[in-house]
PDB file of C-alpha atoms in Angstrom:
ATOM      1  CA  MET A   1     117.907 241.616  22.850  1.00  0.00           C
ATOM      2  CA  GLY A   2     116.915 238.227  24.220  1.00  0.00           C
ATOM      3  CA  ILE A   3     118.138 235.654  26.715  1.00  0.00           C
ATOM      4  CA  SER A   4     121.471 233.904  26.324  1.00  0.00           C
ATOM      5  CA  ASP A   5     120.214 230.507  27.535  1.00  0.00           C
ATOM      6  CA  ALA A   6     117.315 230.394  25.070  1.00  0.00           C
ATOM      7  CA  THR A   7     119.602 231.597  22.276  1.00  0.00           C
ATOM      8  CA  ALA A   8     122.088 228.823  23.038  1.00  0.00           C
ATOM      9  CA  HIS A   9     119.499 226.060  23.225  1.00  0.00           C
ATOM     10  CA  VAL A  10     117.386 227.134  20.261  1.00  0.00           C
ATOM     11  CA  GLU A  11     119.847 228.743  17.863  1.00  0.00           C
ATOM     12  CA  GLY A  12     123.181 227.175  18.789  1.00  0.00           C
ATOM     13  CA  GLU A  13     126.778 228.204  19.358  1.00  0.00           C
ATOM     14  CA  ALA A  14     127.209 230.725  16.514  1.00  0.00           C
ATOM     15  CA  ALA A  15     124.077 232.621  17.572  1.00  0.00           C
ATOM     16  CA  LEU A  16     125.215 232.647  21.209  1.00  0.00           C
ATOM     17  CA  ILE A  17     128.616 234.087  20.242  1.00  0.00           C
ATOM     18  CA  GLU A  18     126.888 236.779  18.186  1.00  0.00           C
ATOM     19  CA  PHE A  19     124.543 237.518  21.095  1.00  0.00           C
ATOM     20  CA  LEU A  20     127.469 237.881  23.533  1.00  0.00           C
ATOM     21  CA  LYS A  21     129.252 240.226  21.091  1.00  0.00           C
ATOM     22  CA  LYS A  22     126.111 242.407  21.060  1.00  0.00           C
ATOM     23  CA  VAL A  23     126.067 242.433  24.871  1.00  0.00           C
ATOM     24  CA  SER A  24     129.746 243.428  24.891  1.00  0.00           C
ATOM     25  CA  ASP A  25     129.140 246.208  22.356  1.00  0.00           C
ATOM     26  CA  LEU A  26     126.178 247.483  24.384  1.00  0.00           C
ATOM     27  CA  LEU A  27     128.279 247.563  27.556  1.00  0.00           C
ATOM     28  CA  ASP A  28     131.038 249.438  25.694  1.00  0.00           C
ATOM     29  CA  THR A  29     128.469 252.004  24.531  1.00  0.00           C
ATOM     30  CA  VAL A  30     127.084 252.457  28.046  1.00  0.00           C
ATOM     31  CA  ARG A  31     130.612 252.825  29.465  1.00  0.00           C
ATOM     32  CA  ASN A  32     131.480 255.433  26.845  1.00  0.00           C
ATOM     33  CA  ASP A  33     128.209 257.328  27.351  1.00  0.00           C
ATOM     34  CA  ILE A  34     128.533 257.658  31.127  1.00  0.00           C
ATOM     35  CA  GLY A  35     132.292 258.130  31.101  1.00  0.00           C
ATOM     36  CA  ILE A  36     133.125 255.927  34.080  1.00  0.00           C
ATOM     37  CA  LEU A  37     134.094 252.322  34.575  1.00  0.00           C
ATOM     38  CA  LEU A  38     131.249 249.949  35.258  1.00  0.00           C
ATOM     39  CA  ASP A  39     131.276 246.849  37.391  1.00  0.00           C
ATOM     40  CA  VAL A  40     129.344 244.236  35.471  1.00  0.00           C
ATOM     41  CA  VAL A  41     128.397 240.901  36.972  1.00  0.00           C
ATOM     42  CA  LEU A  42     127.509 238.020  34.685  1.00  0.00           C
ATOM     43  CA  PHE A  43     126.164 234.782  36.075  1.00  0.00           C
ATOM     44  CA  SER A  44     124.919 231.473  34.806  1.00  0.00           C
ATOM     45  CA  ASP A  45     122.907 228.699  36.357  1.00  0.00           C
ATOM     46  CA  HIS A  46     124.670 226.248  34.022  1.00  0.00           C
ATOM     47  CA  ALA A  47     127.024 226.296  31.082  1.00  0.00           C
ATOM     48  CA  ASN A  48     126.497 225.749  27.383  1.00  0.00           C
ATOM     49  CA  ASN A  49     129.675 224.153  26.134  1.00  0.00           C
ATOM     50  CA  PHE A  50     128.253 222.648  22.915  1.00  0.00           C
ATOM     51  CA  THR A  51     130.115 219.418  23.470  1.00  0.00           C
ATOM     52  CA  LYS A  52     127.961 216.500  22.469  1.00  0.00           C
ATOM     53  CA  ASN A  53     127.000 214.619  25.604  1.00  0.00           C
ATOM     54  CA  ILE A  54     126.678 210.873  25.347  1.00  0.00           C
ATOM     55  CA  ARG A  55     124.389 209.199  27.844  1.00  0.00           C
ATOM     56  CA  VAL A  56     126.266 206.577  29.840  1.00  0.00           C
ATOM     57  CA  ASP A  57     124.275 203.715  31.359  1.00  0.00           C
ATOM     58  CA  LEU A  58     125.238 203.634  35.028  1.00  0.00           C
ATOM     59  CA  SER A  59     122.460 201.378  36.245  1.00  0.00           C
ATOM     60  CA  ILE A  60     123.390 198.085  34.573  1.00  0.00           C
ATOM     61  CA  PRO A  61     126.976 197.897  35.940  1.00  0.00           C
ATOM     62  CA  LEU A  62     125.735 198.811  39.425  1.00  0.00           C
ATOM     63  CA  VAL A  63     123.008 196.151  39.320  1.00  0.00           C
ATOM     64  CA  GLU A  64     125.536 193.607  38.038  1.00  0.00           C
ATOM     65  CA  ALA A  65     127.704 194.508  41.041  1.00  0.00           C
ATOM     66  CA  GLY A  66     124.875 193.649  43.452  1.00  0.00           C
ATOM     67  CA  PHE A  67     123.183 197.018  43.963  1.00  0.00           C
ATOM     68  CA  ARG A  68     119.420 197.555  43.443  1.00  0.00           C
ATOM     69  CA  ASN A  69     118.080 200.377  41.261  1.00  0.00           C
ATOM     70  CA  VAL A  70     114.911 201.572  43.021  1.00  0.00           C
ATOM     71  CA  ASP A  71     112.650 204.613  43.225  1.00  0.00           C
ATOM     72  CA  GLN A  72     112.941 204.830  47.010  1.00  0.00           C
ATOM     73  CA  LEU A  73     115.727 203.664  49.327  1.00  0.00           C
ATOM     74  CA  GLU A  74     114.558 200.757  51.475  1.00  0.00           C
ATOM     75  CA  LYS A  75     117.280 198.110  51.642  1.00  0.00           C
ATOM     76  CA  LYS A  76     121.017 198.192  52.311  1.00  0.00           C
ATOM     77  CA  LYS A  77     122.220 197.925  48.659  1.00  0.00           C
ATOM     78  CA  ASP A  78     119.548 200.228  47.153  1.00  0.00           C
ATOM     79  CA  PHE A  79     120.394 203.216  44.983  1.00  0.00           C
ATOM     80  CA  VAL A  80     118.277 205.866  43.273  1.00  0.00           C
ATOM     81  CA  LEU A  81     119.472 207.251  39.952  1.00  0.00           C
ATOM     82  CA  PRO A  82     117.309 210.218  38.888  1.00  0.00           C
ATOM     83  CA  GLU A  83     117.060 210.795  35.141  1.00  0.00           C
ATOM     84  CA  ASN A  84     118.531 214.133  34.103  1.00  0.00           C
ATOM     85  CA  GLY A  85     118.225 216.118  30.902  1.00  0.00           C
ATOM     86  CA  LEU A  86     120.916 218.306  29.389  1.00  0.00           C
ATOM     87  CA  VAL A  87     123.607 217.717  31.973  1.00  0.00           C
ATOM     88  CA  SER A  88     126.969 216.034  32.041  1.00  0.00           C
ATOM     89  CA  PHE A  89     126.784 214.636  35.554  1.00  0.00           C
ATOM     90  CA  ALA A  90     124.686 212.184  37.504  1.00  0.00           C
ATOM     91  CA  ALA A  91     123.548 212.160  41.100  1.00  0.00           C
ATOM     92  CA  ILE A  92     123.178 208.779  42.752  1.00  0.00           C
ATOM     93  CA  TYR A  93     121.478 208.411  46.110  1.00  0.00           C
ATOM     94  CA  SER A  94     122.287 205.518  48.396  1.00  0.00           C
ATOM     95  CA  ALA A  95     123.322 204.732  51.961  1.00  0.00           C
ATOM     96  CA  ASP A  96     126.661 206.338  52.891  1.00  0.00           C
ATOM     97  CA  GLU A  97     128.216 202.909  53.399  1.00  0.00           C
ATOM     98  CA  ASN A  98     127.631 202.130  49.687  1.00  0.00           C
ATOM     99  CA  ALA A  99     129.545 205.145  48.395  1.00  0.00           C
ATOM    100  CA  PRO A 100     132.967 203.480  48.052  1.00  0.00           C
ATOM    101  CA  GLY A 101     131.493 200.437  46.307  1.00  0.00           C
ATOM    102  CA  ILE A 102     129.371 202.520  43.947  1.00  0.00           C
ATOM    103  CA  ALA A 103     132.313 204.796  43.143  1.00  0.00           C
ATOM    104  CA  GLY A 104     134.469 201.730  42.493  1.00  0.00           C
ATOM    105  CA  VAL A 105     131.971 200.376  39.976  1.00  0.00           C
ATOM    106  CA  LEU A 106     131.524 203.772  38.324  1.00  0.00           C
ATOM    107  CA  SER A 107     135.296 204.165  37.919  1.00  0.00           C
ATOM    108  CA  THR A 108     135.273 201.176  35.555  1.00  0.00           C
ATOM    109  CA  ILE A 109     132.623 202.614  33.216  1.00  0.00           C
ATOM    110  CA  GLU A 110     133.781 204.240  29.997  1.00  0.00           C
ATOM    111  CA  GLY A 111     132.572 207.833  29.941  1.00  0.00           C
ATOM    112  CA  VAL A 112     132.733 208.343  33.713  1.00  0.00           C
ATOM    113  CA  ASP A 113     135.687 210.569  34.592  1.00  0.00           C
ATOM    114  CA  PHE A 114     135.325 210.302  38.361  1.00  0.00           C
ATOM    115  CA  SER A 115     132.909 210.043  41.289  1.00  0.00           C
ATOM    116  CA  VAL A 116     132.888 212.193  44.408  1.00  0.00           C
ATOM    117  CA  TYR A 117     131.564 211.182  47.791  1.00  0.00           C
ATOM    118  CA  ARG A 118     131.813 212.380  51.370  1.00  0.00           C
ATOM    119  CA  SER A 119     134.220 210.609  53.709  1.00  0.00           C
ATOM    120  CA  GLY A 120     134.251 212.128  57.173  1.00  0.00           C
ATOM    121  CA  PHE A 121     134.955 215.837  56.780  1.00  0.00           C
ATOM    122  CA  SER A 122     136.554 215.374  53.358  1.00  0.00           C
ATOM    123  CA  LEU A 123     135.514 214.410  49.861  1.00  0.00           C
ATOM    124  CA  LEU A 124     136.974 211.406  48.093  1.00  0.00           C
ATOM    125  CA  VAL A 125     137.410 211.612  44.328  1.00  0.00           C
ATOM    126  CA  GLN A 126     137.648 208.211  42.659  1.00  0.00           C
ATOM    127  CA  GLY A 127     138.192 207.529  38.978  1.00  0.00           C
ATOM    128  CA  ALA A 128     139.917 205.160  36.594  1.00  0.00           C
ATOM    129  CA  THR A 129     143.209 206.992  37.176  1.00  0.00           C
ATOM    130  CA  GLY A 130     143.124 206.780  40.968  1.00  0.00           C
ATOM    131  CA  THR A 131     141.743 208.236  44.174  1.00  0.00           C
ATOM    132  CA  ALA A 132     142.331 211.567  45.894  1.00  0.00           C
ATOM    133  CA  ARG A 133     141.026 213.376  48.973  1.00  0.00           C
ATOM    134  CA  ILE A 134     139.839 216.995  49.044  1.00  0.00           C
ATOM    135  CA  SER A 135     139.886 218.657  52.446  1.00  0.00           C
ATOM    136  CA  LYS A 136     138.834 222.169  53.429  1.00  0.00           C
ATOM    137  CA  ARG A 137     139.947 224.577  56.147  1.00  0.00           C
ATOM    138  CA  GLN A 138     138.000 227.834  56.023  1.00  0.00           C
ATOM    139  CA  ASN A 139     138.626 229.135  52.472  1.00  0.00           C
ATOM    140  CA  ARG A 140     141.608 226.888  51.743  1.00  0.00           C
ATOM    141  CA  PHE A 141     141.632 223.460  50.079  1.00  0.00           C
ATOM    142  CA  LEU A 142     143.995 220.506  50.065  1.00  0.00           C
ATOM    143  CA  TYR A 143     144.111 217.985  47.215  1.00  0.00           C
ATOM    144  CA  SER A 144     145.870 214.831  48.422  1.00  0.00           C
ATOM    145  CA  ARG A 145     146.574 212.070  45.928  1.00  0.00           C
ATOM    146  CA  ILE A 146     145.986 208.705  47.596  1.00  0.00           C
ATOM    147  CA  ASP A 147     146.809 206.652  44.526  1.00  0.00           C
ATOM    148  CA  GLY A 148     146.948 208.136  41.054  1.00  0.00           C
ATOM    149  CA  ASP A 149     145.577 211.559  40.164  1.00  0.00           C
ATOM    150  CA  PRO A 150     141.868 211.470  39.210  1.00  0.00           C
ATOM    151  CA  LEU A 151     141.655 215.238  38.648  1.00  0.00           C
ATOM    152  CA  ASN A 152     144.996 215.463  36.846  1.00  0.00           C
ATOM    153  CA  LEU A 153     146.289 218.166  39.206  1.00  0.00           C
ATOM    154  CA  LYS A 154     149.880 217.005  39.772  1.00  0.00           C
ATOM    155  CA  ASP A 155     151.387 219.663  37.474  1.00  0.00           C
ATOM    156  CA  THR A 156     149.068 222.354  38.841  1.00  0.00           C
ATOM    157  CA  ILE A 157     150.145 221.577  42.404  1.00  0.00           C
ATOM    158  CA  GLN A 158     153.802 221.628  41.368  1.00  0.00           C
ATOM    159  CA  HIS A 159     153.259 225.061  39.795  1.00  0.00           C
ATOM    160  CA  LEU A 160     151.498 226.353  42.923  1.00  0.00           C
ATOM    161  CA  LYS A 161     154.441 225.117  45.022  1.00  0.00           C
ATOM    162  CA  LEU A 162     156.891 226.990  42.812  1.00  0.00           C
ATOM    163  CA  LEU A 163     154.801 230.145  43.239  1.00  0.00           C
ATOM    164  CA  GLY A 164     154.732 229.707  47.033  1.00  0.00           C
ATOM    165  CA  LYS A 165     150.930 229.454  47.117  1.00  0.00           C
ATOM    166  CA  ILE A 166     150.760 226.282  49.225  1.00  0.00           C
ATOM    167  CA  ASP A 167     150.899 226.644  53.006  1.00  0.00           C
ATOM    168  CA  ILE A 168     152.946 224.374  55.267  1.00  0.00           C
ATOM    169  CA  HIS A 169     150.013 221.950  55.572  1.00  0.00           C
ATOM    170  CA  GLY A 170     149.484 221.728  51.801  1.00  0.00           C
ATOM    171  CA  PHE A 171     146.382 223.936  51.638  1.00  0.00           C
ATOM    172  CA  VAL A 172     145.802 226.504  48.897  1.00  0.00           C
ATOM    173  CA  HIS A 173     143.475 229.532  49.076  1.00  0.00           C
ATOM    174  CA  GLU A 174     140.313 229.128  47.001  1.00  0.00           C
ATOM    175  CA  LYS A 175     141.187 232.138  44.804  1.00  0.00           C
ATOM    176  CA  GLU A 176     144.578 230.628  44.000  1.00  0.00           C
ATOM    177  CA  TRP A 177     142.922 227.305  43.092  1.00  0.00           C
ATOM    178  CA  TRP A 178     140.583 229.166  40.752  1.00  0.00           C
ATOM    179  CA  MET A 179     143.411 231.094  39.087  1.00  0.00           C
ATOM    180  CA  ALA A 180     145.482 227.928  38.696  1.00  0.00           C
ATOM    181  CA  THR A 181     142.672 225.763  37.316  1.00  0.00           C
ATOM    182  CA  LYS A 182     140.309 228.076  35.431  1.00  0.00           C
ATOM    183  CA  GLU A 183     141.630 226.782  32.073  1.00  0.00           C
ATOM    184  CA  HIS A 184     142.014 223.188  33.342  1.00  0.00           C
ATOM    185  CA  ILE A 185     139.741 220.368  32.192  1.00  0.00           C
ATOM    186  CA  TYR A 186     138.332 220.349  35.757  1.00  0.00           C
ATOM    187  CA  PRO A 187     138.304 224.016  36.833  1.00  0.00           C
ATOM    188  CA  ASP A 188     138.257 225.071  40.477  1.00  0.00           C
TER     189      ASP A 188
END
């Protein structure tokens, strides 16, 4: 039958859809043959969304802002920007104290939706549309808008409030976040 990842990369979207239909038909046949419901687990190490990715140059704006693009961190304003292949994200390594400054520069670059960095026990999300904090307590998460709404979750949070899914401290169970955001531009 083949491998879905190779099919997607080599043959494209139409072939992948056809492949997944064959998998679905095969599972239907197996279910019918054995006469019981099956639990089937599908997993992926990455997605194939067939959206054309455009490489965004992150290095030049960071260097212009006073940071140094290096292969190994040595000085205070150094950053390492590994080259990636078929991905729509970038990892930047630098001293923790540089994170807010780097995120600030990145938020001004067309094509960068947002940056995420650790701040204490939380994550800060910073983008052109503002900054928010994500906090975690066990399996519950809190999205707090500091200024703006970088993940565009205002309406989602309002909906979760109406459904009574937000606890008195503003936290939402991870399963509820998934259900509320699985069709969102930034799921989960």
